Structures are given as structure tokens and as C-alpha cells.
PDB file of C-alpha atoms in Angstrom:
ATOM      1  CA  MET A   1       6.851  65.918  21.328  1.00 50.00           C
ATOM      2  CA  PRO A   2       9.254  66.613  18.427  1.00 47.00           C
ATOM      3  CA  GLY A   3      12.064  64.118  17.937  1.00 42.00           C
ATOM      4  CA  LEU A   4      14.840  66.735  18.155  1.00 41.00           C
ATOM      5  CA  CYS A   5      13.086  68.899  20.711  1.00 46.00           C
ATOM      6  CA  PHE A   6      16.211  69.385  22.800  1.00 48.00           C
ATOM      7  CA  LEU A   7      18.538  69.941  19.820  1.00 42.00           C
ATOM      8  CA  LEU A   8      20.201  72.987  21.401  1.00 44.00           C
ATOM      9  CA  PHE A   9      19.781  71.771  24.967  1.00 49.00           C
ATOM     10  CA  PHE A  10      23.403  72.194  25.983  1.00 48.00           C
ATOM     11  CA  LEU A  11      23.810  75.773  24.797  1.00 42.00           C
ATOM     12  CA  GLY A  12      24.856  77.926  27.723  1.00 48.00           C
ATOM     13  CA  TYR A  13      24.765  75.225  30.391  1.00 56.00           C
ATOM     14  CA  PRO A  14      28.135  74.837  32.151  1.00 59.00           C
ATOM     15  CA  LEU A  15      29.563  71.710  33.684  1.00 60.00           C
ATOM     16  CA  ALA A  16      29.369  72.277  37.415  1.00 58.00           C
ATOM     17  CA  ALA A  17      32.674  72.535  39.228  1.00 54.00           C
ATOM     18  CA  LEU A  18      32.949  69.277  41.135  1.00 50.00           C
ATOM     19  CA  GLN A  19      34.008  69.413  44.753  1.00 54.00           C
ATOM     20  CA  ALA A  20      34.586  66.797  47.419  1.00 56.00           C
ATOM     21  CA  THR A  21      30.910  66.061  47.985  1.00 82.00           C
ATOM     22  CA  ASP A  22      28.553  63.129  47.743  1.00 90.00           C
ATOM     23  CA  VAL A  23      25.688  65.236  46.357  1.00 93.00           C
ATOM     24  CA  PHE A  24      25.458  67.137  43.088  1.00 95.00           C
ATOM     25  CA  LEU A  25      21.842  68.270  43.465  1.00 96.00           C
ATOM     26  CA  ASP A  26      19.478  68.273  46.438  1.00 96.00           C
ATOM     27  CA  GLU A  27      16.492  70.237  45.148  1.00 97.00           C
ATOM     28  CA  PRO A  28      13.569  70.831  47.549  1.00 97.00           C
ATOM     29  CA  PHE A  29      11.806  73.075  44.998  1.00 97.00           C
ATOM     30  CA  ASP A  30      11.399  76.002  47.350  1.00 95.00           C
ATOM     31  CA  SER A  31      12.321  78.148  44.323  1.00 96.00           C
ATOM     32  CA  LEU A  32      13.246  77.703  40.648  1.00 97.00           C
ATOM     33  CA  GLU A  33      16.419  79.791  40.731  1.00 96.00           C
ATOM     34  CA  LYS A  34      18.557  76.844  39.529  1.00 96.00           C
ATOM     35  CA  TRP A  35      16.279  76.193  36.543  1.00 97.00           C
ATOM     36  CA  GLU A  36      15.502  77.819  33.212  1.00 94.00           C
ATOM     37  CA  PRO A  37      12.442  77.412  30.987  1.00 94.00           C
ATOM     38  CA  PHE A  38      12.803  75.565  27.687  1.00 90.00           C
ATOM     39  CA  TYR A  39      10.306  76.251  24.896  1.00 89.00           C
ATOM     40  CA  PHE A  40       9.813  74.435  21.608  1.00 85.00           C
ATOM     41  CA  SER A  41       9.741  76.734  18.605  1.00 81.00           C
ATOM     42  CA  GLU A  42       6.930  74.826  16.899  1.00 84.00           C
ATOM     43  CA  ILE A  43       4.676  74.630  19.988  1.00 89.00           C
ATOM     44  CA  ASP A  44       2.795  77.806  20.960  1.00 91.00           C
ATOM     45  CA  GLU A  45       1.136  76.603  24.163  1.00 95.00           C
ATOM     46  CA  HIS A  46       3.542  76.174  27.071  1.00 96.00           C
ATOM     47  CA  SER A  47       3.222  74.069  30.204  1.00 97.00           C
ATOM     48  CA  SER A  48       3.675  75.973  33.457  1.00 97.00           C
ATOM     49  CA  TYR A  49       6.068  75.359  36.342  1.00 98.00           C
ATOM     50  CA  SER A  50       5.880  76.961  39.768  1.00 98.00           C
ATOM     51  CA  THR A  51       6.549  76.177  43.409  1.00 98.00           C
ATOM     52  CA  GLY A  52       3.947  75.947  46.138  1.00 97.00           C
ATOM     53  CA  SER A  53       2.353  73.766  48.798  1.00 96.00           C
ATOM     54  CA  VAL A  54       0.380  70.591  47.993  1.00 94.00           C
ATOM     55  CA  ASP A  55      -0.832  68.301  50.787  1.00 89.00           C
ATOM     56  CA  GLY A  56       1.309  70.404  53.117  1.00 93.00           C
ATOM     57  CA  VAL A  57       4.387  69.611  50.987  1.00 93.00           C
ATOM     58  CA  GLU A  58       6.455  72.356  49.374  1.00 96.00           C
ATOM     59  CA  CYS A  59       6.997  71.114  45.833  1.00 98.00           C
ATOM     60  CA  LEU A  60       7.254  71.767  42.119  1.00 98.00           C
ATOM     61  CA  ILE A  61       3.804  72.223  40.568  1.00 98.00           C
ATOM     62  CA  THR A  62       3.494  71.471  36.853  1.00 98.00           C
ATOM     63  CA  ARG A  63       0.454  72.124  34.671  1.00 98.00           C
ATOM     64  CA  SER A  64      -0.146  71.067  31.083  1.00 97.00           C
ATOM     65  CA  SER A  65      -3.176  71.638  28.850  1.00 97.00           C
ATOM     66  CA  ASN A  66      -2.626  70.829  25.170  1.00 96.00           C
ATOM     67  CA  SER A  67       0.856  72.225  25.758  1.00 96.00           C
ATOM     68  CA  ALA A  68       4.538  71.393  26.080  1.00 94.00           C
ATOM     69  CA  SER A  69       7.609  73.022  27.584  1.00 94.00           C
ATOM     70  CA  ALA A  70      10.221  72.073  30.154  1.00 94.00           C
ATOM     71  CA  ILE A  71      12.448  73.435  32.855  1.00 96.00           C
ATOM     72  CA  VAL A  72      16.164  72.727  32.618  1.00 94.00           C
ATOM     73  CA  LEU A  73      18.740  72.631  35.392  1.00 96.00           C
ATOM     74  CA  ARG A  74      21.438  75.185  34.616  1.00 93.00           C
ATOM     75  CA  ASP A  75      24.407  72.962  35.495  1.00 93.00           C
ATOM     76  CA  ARG A  76      25.528  69.719  33.906  1.00 92.00           C
ATOM     77  CA  PHE A  77      27.083  66.833  35.804  1.00 94.00           C
ATOM     78  CA  ASN A  78      29.283  63.770  35.345  1.00 93.00           C
ATOM     79  CA  VAL A  79      27.161  60.619  35.571  1.00 94.00           C
ATOM     80  CA  TYR A  80      30.151  58.507  36.597  1.00 94.00           C
ATOM     81  CA  GLU A  81      30.663  60.797  39.575  1.00 94.00           C
ATOM     82  CA  PHE A  82      26.958  61.130  40.364  1.00 96.00           C
ATOM     83  CA  SER A  83      24.826  58.278  39.053  1.00 96.00           C
ATOM     84  CA  GLY A  84      22.206  58.103  41.820  1.00 96.00           C
ATOM     85  CA  LEU A  85      18.895  59.758  40.893  1.00 97.00           C
ATOM     86  CA  SER A  86      16.043  59.904  43.402  1.00 97.00           C
ATOM     87  CA  TRP A  87      12.771  61.798  43.540  1.00 97.00           C
ATOM     88  CA  ARG A  88       9.213  61.845  44.912  1.00 97.00           C
ATOM     89  CA  TRP A  89       6.314  62.666  42.582  1.00 97.00           C
ATOM     90  CA  LYS A  90       2.543  62.592  42.158  1.00 97.00           C
ATOM     91  CA  VAL A  91       0.183  63.071  39.177  1.00 97.00           C
ATOM     92  CA  SER A  92      -3.461  64.163  39.088  1.00 97.00           C
ATOM     93  CA  ASN A  93      -4.284  61.873  36.168  1.00 97.00           C
ATOM     94  CA  ILE A  94      -2.807  60.056  33.203  1.00 96.00           C
ATOM     95  CA  TYR A  95      -3.606  60.779  29.548  1.00 96.00           C
ATOM     96  CA  MET A  96      -6.330  58.528  28.198  1.00 95.00           C
ATOM     97  CA  ASN A  97      -4.941  58.794  24.658  1.00 96.00           C
ATOM     98  CA  GLY A  98      -1.320  58.545  25.781  1.00 94.00           C
ATOM     99  CA  ASP A  99       0.533  55.728  24.035  1.00 91.00           C
ATOM    100  CA  SER A 100       4.318  55.362  24.121  1.00 90.00           C
ATOM    101  CA  SER A 101       4.292  53.375  20.862  1.00 90.00           C
ATOM    102  CA  ARG A 102       2.825  56.214  18.755  1.00 92.00           C
ATOM    103  CA  LYS A 103       3.914  59.796  18.067  1.00 92.00           C
ATOM    104  CA  GLU A 104       0.316  60.895  18.600  1.00 93.00           C
ATOM    105  CA  GLY A 105       0.439  59.447  22.109  1.00 93.00           C
ATOM    106  CA  ASP A 106       3.898  60.608  23.170  1.00 93.00           C
ATOM    107  CA  ASP A 107       2.730  62.698  26.134  1.00 95.00           C
ATOM    108  CA  TYR A 108       3.226  62.093  29.852  1.00 96.00           C
ATOM    109  CA  PRO A 109       1.913  63.908  32.923  1.00 96.00           C
ATOM    110  CA  LEU A 110       5.463  63.908  34.196  1.00 97.00           C
ATOM    111  CA  ARG A 111       8.885  62.886  32.920  1.00 95.00           C
ATOM    112  CA  LEU A 112      12.475  63.434  33.971  1.00 97.00           C
ATOM    113  CA  TYR A 113      14.879  63.902  31.077  1.00 93.00           C
ATOM    114  CA  VAL A 114      18.534  62.941  31.539  1.00 95.00           C
ATOM    115  CA  MET A 115      20.363  64.079  28.415  1.00 90.00           C
ATOM    116  CA  PHE A 116      23.899  63.052  27.528  1.00 89.00           C
ATOM    117  CA  GLN A 117      26.378  65.307  25.790  1.00 80.00           C
ATOM    118  CA  TYR A 118      27.860  64.178  22.487  1.00 60.00           C
ATOM    119  CA  ASP A 119      31.497  63.120  22.764  1.00 57.00           C
ATOM    120  CA  PRO A 120      33.326  63.142  19.384  1.00 54.00           C
ATOM    121  CA  ASP A 121      36.159  61.017  20.786  1.00 57.00           C
ATOM    122  CA  ARG A 122      33.771  58.118  21.433  1.00 59.00           C
ATOM    123  CA  ALA A 123      31.655  58.331  18.291  1.00 52.00           C
ATOM    124  CA  SER A 124      31.971  56.299  15.110  1.00 51.00           C
ATOM    125  CA  PHE A 125      33.288  57.866  11.909  1.00 44.00           C
ATOM    126  CA  PHE A 126      29.811  58.140  10.372  1.00 45.00           C
ATOM    127  CA  LYS A 127      28.224  59.511  13.532  1.00 49.00           C
ATOM    128  CA  ASN A 128      30.943  62.147  13.721  1.00 44.00           C
ATOM    129  CA  ILE A 129      30.112  63.211  10.168  1.00 49.00           C
ATOM    130  CA  LYS A 130      26.383  63.416  10.978  1.00 45.00           C
ATOM    131  CA  TYR A 131      26.945  65.464  14.131  1.00 44.00           C
ATOM    132  CA  GLU A 132      29.444  67.774  12.445  1.00 40.00           C
ATOM    133  CA  ILE A 133      26.817  68.568   9.796  1.00 45.00           C
ATOM    134  CA  ILE A 134      24.250  69.341  12.509  1.00 41.00           C
ATOM    135  CA  LYS A 135      26.800  71.572  14.248  1.00 41.00           C
ATOM    136  CA  ILE A 136      27.372  73.497  11.013  1.00 43.00           C
ATOM    137  CA  LEU A 137      23.612  73.979  10.579  1.00 40.00           C
ATOM    138  CA  TYR A 138      22.717  74.840  14.176  1.00 41.00           C
ATOM    139  CA  GLY A 139      25.970  76.026  15.739  1.00 44.00           C
ATOM    140  CA  GLU A 140      26.126  73.309  18.412  1.00 48.00           C
ATOM    141  CA  TYR A 141      26.161  69.553  18.687  1.00 43.00           C
ATOM    142  CA  PRO A 142      22.814  67.990  19.607  1.00 47.00           C
ATOM    143  CA  PRO A 143      22.667  65.663  22.598  1.00 56.00           C
ATOM    144  CA  HIS A 144      24.145  62.223  22.032  1.00 67.00           C
ATOM    145  CA  SER A 145      21.142  60.446  23.583  1.00 84.00           C
ATOM    146  CA  SER A 146      18.721  60.693  26.472  1.00 90.00           C
ATOM    147  CA  LEU A 147      16.834  58.732  29.088  1.00 95.00           C
ATOM    148  CA  ASN A 148      13.250  59.581  30.003  1.00 94.00           C
ATOM    149  CA  TYR A 149      11.970  58.450  33.382  1.00 97.00           C
ATOM    150  CA  ILE A 150       8.224  58.504  32.749  1.00 96.00           C
ATOM    151  CA  TRP A 151       4.911  58.046  34.478  1.00 96.00           C
ATOM    152  CA  ALA A 152       3.509  55.965  31.607  1.00 94.00           C
ATOM    153  CA  ASN A 153      -0.161  56.232  30.676  1.00 95.00           C
ATOM    154  CA  LYS A 154      -0.643  52.545  29.891  1.00 93.00           C
ATOM    155  CA  PRO A 155       0.646  49.472  31.743  1.00 89.00           C
ATOM    156  CA  GLN A 156       4.174  48.572  30.620  1.00 88.00           C
ATOM    157  CA  THR A 157       6.267  45.461  31.128  1.00 87.00           C
ATOM    158  CA  GLU A 158       9.444  46.515  29.300  1.00 90.00           C
ATOM    159  CA  ALA A 159      12.380  47.902  31.267  1.00 92.00           C
ATOM    160  CA  ALA A 160      13.032  50.444  28.491  1.00 94.00           C
ATOM    161  CA  ILE A 161      10.964  51.649  25.525  1.00 93.00           C
ATOM    162  CA  ALA A 162      12.233  53.424  22.409  1.00 93.00           C
ATOM    163  CA  ASN A 163      10.679  56.837  21.889  1.00 90.00           C
ATOM    164  CA  PRO A 164       8.457  56.848  18.765  1.00 90.00           C
ATOM    165  CA  TYR A 165      10.197  59.976  17.458  1.00 86.00           C
ATOM    166  CA  THR A 166      13.804  58.843  17.840  1.00 83.00           C
ATOM    167  CA  SER A 167      15.738  55.766  18.942  1.00 83.00           C
ATOM    168  CA  LEU A 168      18.237  58.123  20.591  1.00 84.00           C
ATOM    169  CA  THR A 169      15.724  58.577  23.404  1.00 90.00           C
ATOM    170  CA  MET A 170      14.883  55.577  25.553  1.00 94.00           C
ATOM    171  CA  MET A 171      12.057  55.765  28.075  1.00 95.00           C
ATOM    172  CA  ILE A 172      12.099  54.071  31.472  1.00 96.00           C
ATOM    173  CA  PRO A 173       8.503  53.455  32.666  1.00 96.00           C
ATOM    174  CA  VAL A 174       9.013  53.869  36.407  1.00 96.00           C
ATOM    175  CA  VAL A 175       5.261  53.899  37.034  1.00 95.00           C
ATOM    176  CA  SER A 176       2.465  53.045  34.608  1.00 92.00           C
ATOM    177  CA  GLY A 177      -1.299  53.030  34.537  1.00 93.00           C
ATOM    178  CA  GLN A 178      -3.904  54.526  36.851  1.00 92.00           C
ATOM    179  CA  ARG A 179      -3.477  52.588  40.070  1.00 92.00           C
ATOM    180  CA  HIS A 180      -1.198  55.064  41.852  1.00 95.00           C
ATOM    181  CA  VAL A 181      -2.671  58.282  40.441  1.00 97.00           C
ATOM    182  CA  GLY A 182      -3.053  60.820  43.248  1.00 96.00           C
ATOM    183  CA  GLU A 183      -0.436  59.136  45.449  1.00 96.00           C
ATOM    184  CA  TRP A 184       3.044  60.348  46.349  1.00 96.00           C
ATOM    185  CA  LEU A 185       5.571  57.776  45.112  1.00 97.00           C
ATOM    186  CA  GLU A 186       9.304  57.743  45.837  1.00 97.00           C
ATOM    187  CA  HIS A 187      11.955  56.274  43.531  1.00 97.00           C
ATOM    188  CA  ARG A 188      15.695  55.813  43.276  1.00 96.00           C
ATOM    189  CA  ARG A 189      17.543  54.843  40.107  1.00 96.00           C
ATOM    190  CA  ASP A 190      21.074  54.292  38.848  1.00 97.00           C
ATOM    191  CA  ILE A 191      21.519  56.444  35.734  1.00 97.00           C
ATOM    192  CA  VAL A 192      24.518  54.530  34.399  1.00 96.00           C
ATOM    193  CA  ALA A 193      22.910  51.124  34.956  1.00 96.00           C
ATOM    194  CA  ASP A 194      19.675  52.294  33.307  1.00 96.00           C
ATOM    195  CA  TYR A 195      21.585  53.633  30.315  1.00 95.00           C
ATOM    196  CA  ARG A 196      23.392  50.321  29.885  1.00 95.00           C
ATOM    197  CA  THR A 197      20.056  48.482  30.041  1.00 95.00           C
ATOM    198  CA  ALA A 198      18.421  50.843  27.551  1.00 95.00           C
ATOM    199  CA  PHE A 199      21.252  51.287  25.031  1.00 92.00           C
ATOM    200  CA  GLY A 200      23.528  48.307  25.633  1.00 93.00           C
ATOM    201  CA  GLU A 201      26.620  50.470  26.137  1.00 89.00           C
ATOM    202  CA  ASP A 202      28.186  52.938  28.553  1.00 91.00           C
ATOM    203  CA  PRO A 203      26.818  56.501  28.483  1.00 91.00           C
ATOM    204  CA  PRO A 204      28.801  59.626  27.662  1.00 89.00           C
ATOM    205  CA  ALA A 205      30.067  61.189  30.873  1.00 90.00           C
ATOM    206  CA  VAL A 206      28.414  64.620  30.825  1.00 89.00           C
ATOM    207  CA  ALA A 207      24.655  64.979  31.253  1.00 93.00           C
ATOM    208  CA  ALA A 208      21.962  67.497  32.069  1.00 92.00           C
ATOM    209  CA  ILE A 209      18.502  67.065  33.549  1.00 95.00           C
ATOM    210  CA  ALA A 210      15.098  68.538  32.768  1.00 95.00           C
ATOM    211  CA  VAL A 211      11.512  68.155  33.991  1.00 97.00           C
ATOM    212  CA  MET A 212       8.533  68.119  31.637  1.00 96.00           C
ATOM    213  CA  ASN A 213       4.750  67.759  31.704  1.00 96.00           C
ATOM    214  CA  ASP A 214       3.553  67.657  28.075  1.00 95.00           C
ATOM    215  CA  SER A 215       0.189  67.124  26.393  1.00 96.00           C
ATOM    216  CA  ASP A 216       0.585  68.701  22.958  1.00 95.00           C
ATOM    217  CA  ASN A 217       0.047  65.423  21.090  1.00 94.00           C
ATOM    218  CA  THR A 218      -3.004  64.171  22.994  1.00 96.00           C
ATOM    219  CA  GLY A 219      -4.560  67.606  23.633  1.00 96.00           C
ATOM    220  CA  GLU A 220      -5.327  66.577  27.223  1.00 97.00           C
ATOM    221  CA  SER A 221      -4.566  68.167  30.597  1.00 97.00           C
ATOM    222  CA  ALA A 222      -2.833  67.162  33.824  1.00 97.00           C
ATOM    223  CA  MET A 223      -1.228  68.538  36.929  1.00 98.00           C
ATOM    224  CA  ALA A 224       1.809  66.821  38.429  1.00 98.00           C
ATOM    225  CA  TYR A 225       4.126  67.469  41.355  1.00 98.00           C
ATOM    226  CA  ILE A 226       7.678  66.751  42.481  1.00 98.00           C
ATOM    227  CA  ASP A 227       8.500  66.952  46.180  1.00 97.00           C
ATOM    228  CA  TYR A 228      12.271  66.724  45.742  1.00 97.00           C
ATOM    229  CA  LEU A 229      14.889  65.773  43.172  1.00 98.00           C
ATOM    230  CA  ARG A 230      18.317  64.498  44.188  1.00 97.00           C
ATOM    231  CA  ILE A 231      21.432  63.502  42.226  1.00 97.00           C
ATOM    232  CA  ASP A 232      24.241  61.940  44.246  1.00 96.00           C
ATOM    233  CA  ARG A 233      26.935  59.323  44.372  1.00 92.00           C
ATOM    234  CA  ASN A 234      25.552  55.837  43.932  1.00 78.00           C
ATOM    235  CA  GLY A 235      26.803  54.094  47.042  1.00 57.00           C
ATOM    236  CA  GLY A 236      24.945  50.878  47.756  1.00 44.00           C
ATOM    237  CA  LEU A 237      22.027  51.814  45.543  1.00 47.00           C
ATOM    238  CA  LEU A 238      19.021  49.542  45.993  1.00 43.00           C
ATOM    239  CA  MET A 239      16.991  48.960  42.827  1.00 46.00           C
ATOM    240  CA  PRO A 240      13.313  47.859  42.946  1.00 44.00           C
ATOM    241  CA  SER A 241      12.758  44.129  43.204  1.00 34.00           C
ATOM    242  CA  ASP A 242      10.809  42.310  40.499  1.00 37.00           C
ATOM    243  CA  MET A 243       7.813  42.171  42.829  1.00 33.00           C
ATOM    244  CA  GLU A 244       7.993  45.917  43.471  1.00 39.00           C
ATOM    245  CA  LYS A 245       8.218  46.582  39.736  1.00 44.00           C
ATOM    246  CA  GLN A 246       5.144  44.451  39.080  1.00 44.00           C
ATOM    247  CA  GLU A 247       3.267  46.270  41.838  1.00 43.00           C
ATOM    248  CA  LEU A 248       4.110  49.696  40.410  1.00 42.00           C
ATOM    249  CA  HIS A 249       3.089  48.707  36.889  1.00 42.00           C
ATOM    250  CA  LYS A 250      -0.362  47.419  37.833  1.00 44.00           C
TER     251      LYS A 250
END
């Protein structure tokens, strides 16, 4: 996956009007009306995204075969208002040549992208210069940074891994290896806490989310599914224990 693949990610995506609610998104994937496709200009083969029934569960169905593309939620959200991220997913297989340490292996049967909007008021002088140049060239600021929640192909022990294309993307290996392939797994994370762990600082406030199944680097194939995706207020969020983390990474 290219290092600046989501360079123009925030074009046309509004910040959702926040109301007195505890939930920003409660997506059962009975349709894709809230989502838009995202294609990479340098990648001709696109992954596919549809809704349907798997194991009697209405869900998002993703397919990748030597391909890459994503679907992007139309609205952005404030991570300090809504930092709770939960979902249920399943993959048909992992990529045998997938390797998070190499560009050639930077493919995953499923990943959730949380991308953070650049905030000039918080950036350093030199970063402002860099981003202003990119804005002149492309018409918009690129994202400030991103988190990837991944189903990693190989066993991982790190809480966060730098993407081999760019240090502005940190990957959170929620599940890794083959042990749970073919099983529905449910997770809940704290976006702000994960960002602080990955980057050592507070995140920018505004973010957007995308789903991707990509295999353009490895040339392999996989199907993966998401039952639901929820973004809400993080009240009393329970994170996995060390034992649970070890179990998931076996």
C-alpha cells in the first residue's frame, strides 16, 4: 500500500453535526449508503465491498485478490467526544507473505483506518511549512497521522508497529496469526488511548474512518467480514487484559 495512499482523504467529508447522543456510528452493514469507495490512482485492481449474509449474520463482505481499495465513512467525528471503537470481524485466511516490517508485505485481510485531520494550530513551524507545500501541490492538507487496527498475518508482541511506508501511520495488531482464522471475534478499543500509546502524544481532534482489505503487495487473496462497527462515547471502557492479548496473538 502506498505511503500517502489517503493523501486527499478528507476532501468532501464533512464533520458530522454533533447532537446530545452517546453514539456517533452504529453500523449494522445492512447497506453501504453511509460509505464511499476510495481508489488508489496507481493501483488498477480494486477490492470489492458489499453487504450480505454470512453464517446467518448480515454483514460487510470484503474481497481482495492482488488488489487494493477502501470504503470511507462520509462523516468525520471528534475523537474526544467519541473515542470508543468496537467491532466484530472474521477473515477467511491470512496472507502467507504478509509482513508488517516490509513494504512488500504490507497487506492485511482486514484493517480499520482511523485517520486524523491536520491541525495547523498544533503543528510545529517546520511541519506547517511541509504541509503548506503539500496543500499548494494537491489543493488540500494530507492527514496528520493515522491508526490502523489490523488482523496481522504474523504473530506480533508489540502494542503498536510503525507502517513500513510511513511513520505517520501506526498499526495496532488486534489479532495476529492463524489461530482465529474463520472465527468471529469481537473487540473494543479506546482511540485516544491507542493514539497516545502509538505516537506518545494526544491526537488531533477530528478523524475519519475507513475499512480496507488489500493484497496488492503480496498478490494473494482473502475474504473478510465485519458484522458491525460502532463509534461511541468511551464510558467505562474495558481494554483486553494481558492474558487476553496473549491469547489473541497466538
